Amino acid sequence: MSNRRTFIKSSAFLAGSLALSPSILYAKSQVAASDKIRVALIGCNNMGLGILRHHIALPEVECVAICDVDQNILDKRIAEVGTATGKKPQRFTDFRKLLELKDLDAVIIGTPDHWHCLIAVAACQAGKDVYVEKPMANSIGECDLMAQAASKYSRIMQVGQQQRAGQAFIESRDLVKSGYLGKIRKVNIWSNFNYGLGNEFKPATAIPSGVDYDFWLGPAPKREFNPNRFHGSWRHFWDYGGGLMSDWGVHLLDMAIWVEDNPSAPGHVMTYASNVNKENRDRDTFDTMNVLFPKKDFLINYDMNGGLQTGPYGKPYGIAYVGDLGTLVVNRSGYEIYPEWDPTAEANKIEAKKLEGTTESHNLHVANFVECIKTRNEPNCPPEAGRIAALHAHIPNIAARVGAESLVWDDAKRKFIGNKEANELIFPEYRKPWVLPKI
């Protein structure tokens, strides 16, 4: 096992502590300056910080800058990283100034989804590689622009769909692709989480001290400040995110797409969506959805229930690959195969298999990104994979928003067939002075 993997797994930093272990600090001191990978974090409140943790736990990675529009969070993170690493990152409140840094190799984008495209494209244009949280962007069109930018400027872009680095999912994919389950008929997916209901209504408040709220809104419409639309809960509003569908859905749908012979954008999408729990809930997005994606290889069936915490096989979320010979059920903690019974042979058609005790794979996904910065190889989740996964989340959301039970997407033409309202939601309308990037 490489030193990198050893350092990742031994670091207390990955357990949530901001203190790097002495072995990691020593390893960092042994890396020549010419071999260091210098990264910056843009958007440092929650997931952004978590992804940065995994970066700086690698011996060759150094955090040189952090940027946020909330100075309270920004100052806290700069102090924490400085204490953990012995080197305080530079402080920025405008990502454009950060991207002017010459000694910067890559940026981590941990902002709300509506900022992903502007920052990622600007980073590519500035010659920086990009790790961008999922979903890739907050609209179909913006995902396309990001993929174009990564290609045009020859940048490594890793989309944060870290399950592609997870042991349970890799082994599951290999079992499906090998034919072990026989012919795959359908892939059933479910995600049941309480937070999908959104928050209870709260009154508008004054903008918190130290927050540049106008910059936080950026290209999104002007709105009065409300804590429900800010840290932690912004994803329940179309201006900034896509709810439970684009938060968890994009992860799970990606695992269904991953086993296709030739992973492709959805063509025909059938959607049922509703807000079943309407009592005192402040949100735009839906708490209940069922979506069918008829694909060339099999049917994908997605079932989402915000406000519930139980699901099939006793799991709140998961994926079931349903084959003629058996069904494989997987989530981040492992997988299990349930064989079909052969009444003639009076035996299972295949051997039952189980993998238990697997854990999160953010660290491995980050390590893959850093390795690809050095080798220029394609990462685990390149832009096109991120774009296709995002389409599987955005199209059902669009269908629900325009009241269409069925939508047909022409990926070659990048438009919906016969639905003007849906086509109007492919790109967002940016608020001035922000302008949709041109590649």
XYZ file of C-alpha atoms in Angstrom:
439
model
C 0.000 0.000 0.000
C 1.336 3.425 -0.862
C 2.494 5.913 1.762
C -0.329 8.186 0.622
C -3.013 5.647 1.484
C -1.345 4.937 4.830
C -1.271 8.604 5.696
C -4.903 9.078 4.727
C -6.132 6.231 6.861
C -3.956 7.038 9.877
C -4.771 10.731 10.056
C -6.910 11.975 12.919
C -7.775 14.809 10.568
C -10.110 12.566 8.623
C -12.085 11.755 11.734
C -13.127 15.390 11.989
C -10.249 16.729 14.068
C -8.392 19.697 12.626
C -5.080 18.440 13.997
C -2.845 16.614 11.571
C -0.918 13.730 13.080
C 2.841 14.153 13.627
C 3.533 11.535 10.953
C 1.635 13.563 8.350
C 3.322 16.803 9.358
C 6.688 15.082 9.111
C 5.805 13.606 5.710
C 4.800 17.040 4.453
C 8.141 18.473 5.519
C 9.916 15.867 3.382
C 8.135 16.827 0.139
C 10.194 19.139 -2.051
C 8.613 22.484 -2.875
C 8.677 21.572 -6.565
C 6.574 18.488 -5.872
C 3.875 20.190 -3.806
C 0.302 20.497 -5.042
C -1.065 23.882 -3.983
C -4.824 24.039 -3.553
C -7.340 26.682 -2.523
C -10.836 26.301 -1.116
C -13.738 28.439 -2.337
C -16.756 28.043 -0.043
C -15.508 26.769 3.309
C -18.516 26.235 5.559
C -19.462 22.530 5.506
C -18.657 20.127 2.682
C -15.929 22.391 1.346
C -14.028 22.097 4.606
C -14.522 18.344 4.647
C -13.041 17.997 1.173
C -10.132 20.281 2.112
C -9.432 18.029 5.119
C -8.854 15.105 2.796
C -6.619 17.168 0.521
C -4.268 18.463 3.190
C -4.056 15.032 4.815
C -2.005 14.068 1.757
C 1.719 14.738 2.221
C 2.188 16.606 -1.051
C -0.829 18.931 -0.739
C -0.663 22.418 0.721
C -3.578 24.807 1.234
C -2.448 28.259 0.098
C -5.754 30.165 0.186
C -9.356 30.071 1.371
C -12.225 32.199 0.055
C -15.717 32.834 1.414
C -18.261 35.657 1.490
C -19.012 34.984 5.178
C -16.071 36.495 7.020
C -17.053 34.752 10.253
C -16.690 31.299 8.723
C -13.679 32.388 6.665
C -11.639 33.612 9.613
C -12.496 30.496 11.610
C -11.366 28.158 8.820
C -8.156 30.059 8.165
C -7.258 29.806 11.840
C -8.131 26.101 11.958
C -6.089 25.214 8.877
C -3.190 27.360 10.070
C -3.158 25.565 13.417
C -3.439 22.136 11.781
C -0.722 22.611 9.187
C 1.535 25.279 10.660
C 0.908 27.553 7.683
C -1.934 30.051 7.521
C -3.670 30.210 4.108
C -4.172 33.526 2.331
C -7.565 35.137 2.901
C -9.956 36.057 0.059
C -13.569 37.210 -0.115
C -13.648 37.337 -3.943
C -12.834 34.141 -5.859
C -11.687 36.169 -8.864
C -8.813 37.629 -6.868
C -7.906 34.180 -5.576
C -7.681 32.828 -9.121
C -4.985 35.413 -9.886
C -2.557 33.539 -7.614
C 0.393 32.208 -9.598
C 1.402 29.532 -7.069
C -1.949 27.739 -7.257
C -2.536 24.386 -8.955
C -6.165 23.585 -8.149
C -9.317 24.852 -6.490
C -11.970 23.073 -4.455
C -15.465 24.432 -5.058
C -17.636 23.933 -1.979
C -20.136 26.721 -2.619
C -23.899 26.343 -3.108
C -24.721 24.791 -6.474
C -25.683 28.039 -8.227
C -22.048 29.203 -8.043
C -20.385 26.052 -9.406
C -20.396 26.993 -13.079
C -19.098 30.553 -12.825
C -16.243 29.584 -10.533
C -15.299 26.363 -12.351
C -15.178 27.982 -15.773
C -13.141 30.905 -14.431
C -10.758 28.472 -12.755
C -10.264 26.517 -15.978
C -9.608 29.751 -17.852
C -7.034 30.683 -15.203
C -5.227 27.368 -15.710
C -6.329 25.729 -12.462
C -7.584 22.179 -12.021
C -10.956 21.798 -10.311
C -12.577 19.608 -7.668
C -16.249 20.580 -7.693
C -18.897 19.277 -5.336
C -21.926 17.487 -6.724
C -24.256 18.066 -8.409
C -21.903 19.419 -11.034
C -24.027 22.565 -11.407
C -27.531 23.842 -10.713
C -28.742 23.532 -14.302
C -28.351 21.324 -17.358
C -26.783 24.091 -19.439
C -24.232 25.052 -16.813
C -23.022 21.440 -16.574
C -22.422 21.494 -20.306
C -20.429 24.741 -20.074
C -18.220 23.294 -17.357
C -17.482 20.170 -19.393
C -16.635 22.334 -22.390
C -14.324 24.525 -20.314
C -12.427 21.553 -18.855
C -11.902 20.206 -22.373
C -10.950 23.501 -24.003
C -8.414 24.448 -21.338
C -7.114 20.885 -20.748
C -7.970 20.916 -17.064
C -8.471 18.024 -14.675
C -11.994 18.315 -13.275
C -13.181 15.888 -10.630
C -16.889 15.967 -9.739
C -17.524 15.039 -6.104
C -19.399 11.789 -6.726
C -17.069 9.930 -4.398
C -18.948 6.626 -4.447
C -16.936 5.834 -7.593
C -13.970 5.352 -5.255
C -15.846 3.243 -2.702
C -15.086 -0.471 -2.317
C -18.727 -1.544 -1.969
C -19.752 0.248 -5.151
C -16.712 -0.807 -7.163
C -17.231 -4.472 -6.280
C -20.957 -4.160 -6.984
C -20.311 -2.657 -10.394
C -17.813 -5.394 -11.213
C -20.275 -8.119 -10.199
C -23.032 -6.595 -12.330
C -20.766 -6.029 -15.329
C -19.363 -9.583 -15.090
C -22.854 -11.047 -15.529
C -22.884 -12.637 -12.085
C -26.499 -11.546 -11.540
C -27.494 -12.569 -15.054
C -29.438 -10.151 -17.212
C -30.174 -6.931 -15.303
C -33.872 -6.098 -15.603
C -34.024 -2.945 -13.541
C -32.135 -0.880 -11.013
C -34.271 0.192 -8.068
C -33.044 3.218 -6.104
C -34.487 4.789 -2.977
C -33.505 7.708 -0.751
C -35.510 8.502 2.384
C -34.207 11.309 4.580
C -35.892 13.563 7.104
C -34.082 16.677 5.919
C -35.822 16.412 2.542
C -38.824 18.156 4.100
C -36.946 21.437 4.375
C -37.086 23.783 7.356
C -40.103 25.235 9.050
C -40.965 28.797 8.028
C -38.889 31.547 9.594
C -39.253 35.317 9.249
C -36.783 37.368 7.233
C -33.985 38.843 9.324
C -31.226 41.390 9.021
C -28.184 40.215 7.078
C -25.697 38.760 9.591
C -22.665 40.894 10.339
C -19.673 39.942 8.210
C -21.749 38.388 5.403
C -21.642 39.814 1.872
C -25.121 38.575 1.062
C -25.321 40.232 -2.357
C -22.178 38.362 -3.383
C -23.566 35.155 -1.856
C -26.636 35.511 -4.097
C -24.385 36.252 -7.071
C -26.199 35.308 -10.294
C -29.331 34.210 -8.389
C -32.359 36.529 -8.079
C -32.314 39.335 -5.520
C -34.120 38.292 -2.327
C -34.373 39.508 1.245
C -32.235 37.590 3.690
C -33.829 34.579 5.340
C -31.847 31.993 7.357
C -33.754 29.203 5.568
C -32.068 30.240 2.320
C -28.597 30.410 3.760
C -26.109 28.026 5.403
C -27.225 24.423 5.460
C -30.698 24.732 3.942
C -30.264 26.667 0.680
C -30.620 23.487 -1.390
C -34.413 23.453 -0.889
C -34.822 26.445 -3.221
C -34.538 26.343 -7.012
C -32.420 29.515 -7.042
C -29.518 27.645 -5.424
C -30.141 23.870 -5.534
C -32.413 20.986 -6.428
C -33.495 19.541 -3.096
C -33.111 15.930 -2.083
C -33.248 14.896 -5.746
C -30.020 16.648 -6.735
C -28.344 16.164 -3.360
C -28.697 12.408 -2.758
C -30.332 11.466 -6.028
C -27.337 12.377 -8.144
C -25.072 10.098 -6.050
C -27.350 7.079 -6.298
C -28.374 7.566 -9.912
C -24.694 7.788 -10.832
C -24.254 4.237 -9.544
C -27.019 3.002 -11.856
C -25.560 4.816 -14.859
C -22.106 3.459 -14.014
C -23.095 -0.115 -14.901
C -24.546 0.745 -18.313
C -22.569 -0.645 -21.245
C -22.259 2.872 -22.618
C -23.320 5.385 -19.937
C -25.700 7.856 -21.504
C -27.928 10.815 -20.805
C -31.574 9.968 -20.137
C -33.891 10.076 -23.143
C -37.440 9.466 -21.982
C -38.129 10.412 -18.341
C -41.425 9.828 -16.516
C -41.906 11.723 -13.259
C -44.364 11.870 -10.387
C -43.647 14.582 -7.800
C -45.501 16.112 -4.902
C -45.089 17.916 -1.623
C -46.981 15.567 0.638
C -45.985 17.287 3.870
C -47.025 20.913 3.401
C -47.395 21.872 7.038
C -45.280 24.934 7.860
C -42.474 23.982 5.463
C -40.406 26.573 3.628
C -39.152 25.116 0.351
C -39.522 25.129 -3.434
C -38.346 21.574 -3.994
C -40.337 18.349 -3.628
C -40.408 15.929 -0.719
C -41.836 12.984 -2.698
C -40.820 11.772 -6.163
C -40.932 8.651 -8.281
C -39.055 8.655 -11.562
C -38.706 6.068 -14.331
C -35.755 6.187 -16.712
C -36.168 3.596 -19.507
C -32.596 2.997 -20.678
C -31.163 0.817 -23.411
C -29.807 -1.762 -20.975
C -32.451 -1.727 -18.223
C -35.039 0.358 -16.390
C -33.950 2.735 -13.612
C -36.653 3.243 -10.991
C -35.992 6.054 -8.472
C -38.098 6.452 -5.310
C -37.568 9.478 -3.014
C -39.300 10.323 0.267
C -38.295 13.364 2.287
C -39.400 13.080 5.904
C -39.020 9.286 6.077
C -36.031 7.386 7.405
C -36.877 3.744 6.575
C -36.816 1.913 3.268
C -36.457 -1.445 1.493
C -34.127 -4.051 2.999
C -34.138 -2.023 6.228
C -32.039 0.721 4.664
C -32.982 4.426 4.424
C -31.214 4.609 1.065
C -29.747 2.143 -1.370
C -29.523 0.631 -4.825
C -30.854 -2.769 -5.886
C -29.544 -4.247 -9.128
C -32.278 -6.727 -10.065
C -31.010 -9.591 -12.235
C -32.433 -12.889 -13.466
C -30.179 -14.814 -11.115
C -30.284 -12.574 -8.077
C -30.499 -9.059 -6.677
C -27.556 -7.096 -5.318
C -28.370 -4.421 -2.735
C -25.686 -1.838 -1.933
C -25.154 1.352 -0.005
C -22.129 2.994 1.567
C -21.904 0.430 4.376
C -21.619 -2.600 2.074
C -23.613 -4.922 -0.166
C -25.494 -8.206 -0.100
C -26.639 -10.536 -2.878
C -30.049 -12.207 -2.592
C -30.042 -15.216 -4.968
C -33.072 -16.346 -6.965
C -34.278 -19.889 -6.235
C -34.123 -22.621 -8.884
C -37.060 -24.968 -8.126
C -35.819 -27.623 -10.550
C -32.354 -27.849 -9.059
C -33.708 -27.024 -5.591
C -30.832 -24.651 -5.069
C -29.974 -20.987 -5.334
C -29.170 -19.895 -8.864
C -26.014 -18.138 -7.643
C -24.015 -18.016 -4.443
C -24.992 -15.400 -1.873
C -22.290 -12.814 -1.217
C -21.945 -10.069 1.343
C -19.563 -7.217 2.104
C -19.970 -5.342 5.388
C -18.281 -2.511 7.237
C -17.244 -0.304 4.337
C -17.013 3.414 4.983
C -17.071 6.756 3.226
C -14.717 7.183 0.263
C -14.205 10.953 0.052
C -10.548 10.470 0.971
C -9.923 8.034 -1.892
C -11.779 10.249 -4.373
C -9.626 13.205 -3.328
C -6.446 11.126 -3.560
C -7.454 10.138 -7.098
C -7.912 13.818 -8.012
C -4.486 14.755 -6.666
C -2.858 11.852 -8.482
C -4.523 12.969 -11.720
C -3.237 16.517 -11.248
C 0.243 14.999 -11.425
C -0.314 12.392 -14.141
C -2.982 14.259 -16.197
C -4.956 11.010 -16.371
C -8.769 11.040 -16.379
C -10.164 11.120 -12.821
C -12.800 8.830 -11.274
C -15.639 11.206 -12.109
C -14.707 13.342 -15.118
C -16.922 16.189 -16.367
C -18.967 14.095 -18.795
C -19.838 11.580 -16.076
C -20.808 14.429 -13.774
C -22.919 16.010 -16.509
C -24.805 12.792 -17.269
C -25.518 12.123 -13.584
C -26.736 15.689 -13.097
C -29.096 15.333 -16.061
C -30.760 12.379 -14.335
C -31.509 14.670 -11.379
C -32.300 17.921 -13.192
C -34.709 16.495 -15.779
C -37.153 15.058 -13.187
C -36.987 18.338 -11.260
C -37.751 20.270 -14.433
C -40.617 17.920 -15.278
C -42.123 18.454 -11.831
C -41.702 22.213 -12.030
C -43.511 22.512 -15.372
C -46.138 19.884 -14.554
C -45.016 17.373 -17.185
C -45.462 13.698 -16.366
C -43.182 12.815 -19.262
C -40.237 14.575 -20.932
C -38.087 13.540 -23.883
C -34.525 14.825 -23.893
C -32.437 15.001 -27.109
C -28.878 15.006 -25.827
C -27.336 15.614 -29.247
C -29.354 18.806 -29.642
C -29.225 19.605 -25.916
C -32.951 20.297 -25.693
C -36.328 18.834 -24.782
C -38.611 17.698 -27.576
C -41.968 19.453 -27.677
C -41.880 21.300 -24.345
C -41.075 25.003 -24.471
C -41.453 25.508 -20.712
C -38.907 22.797 -19.980
C -36.447 24.232 -22.495
C -36.636 27.587 -20.733
C -35.186 25.934 -17.624
C -32.102 24.449 -19.323
C -30.123 27.596 -18.476
C -30.705 29.944 -15.541
C -31.202 33.665 -16.051
C -28.253 35.355 -14.383
C -28.780 38.488 -12.337
C -26.708 41.449 -13.487
C -23.837 42.160 -13.427
C -23.132 38.411 -13.570
C -23.071 36.897 -17.056
C -23.387 33.268 -18.122
C -19.883 32.093 -19.154
C -19.041 31.726 -22.821
C -16.611 29.014 -23.874
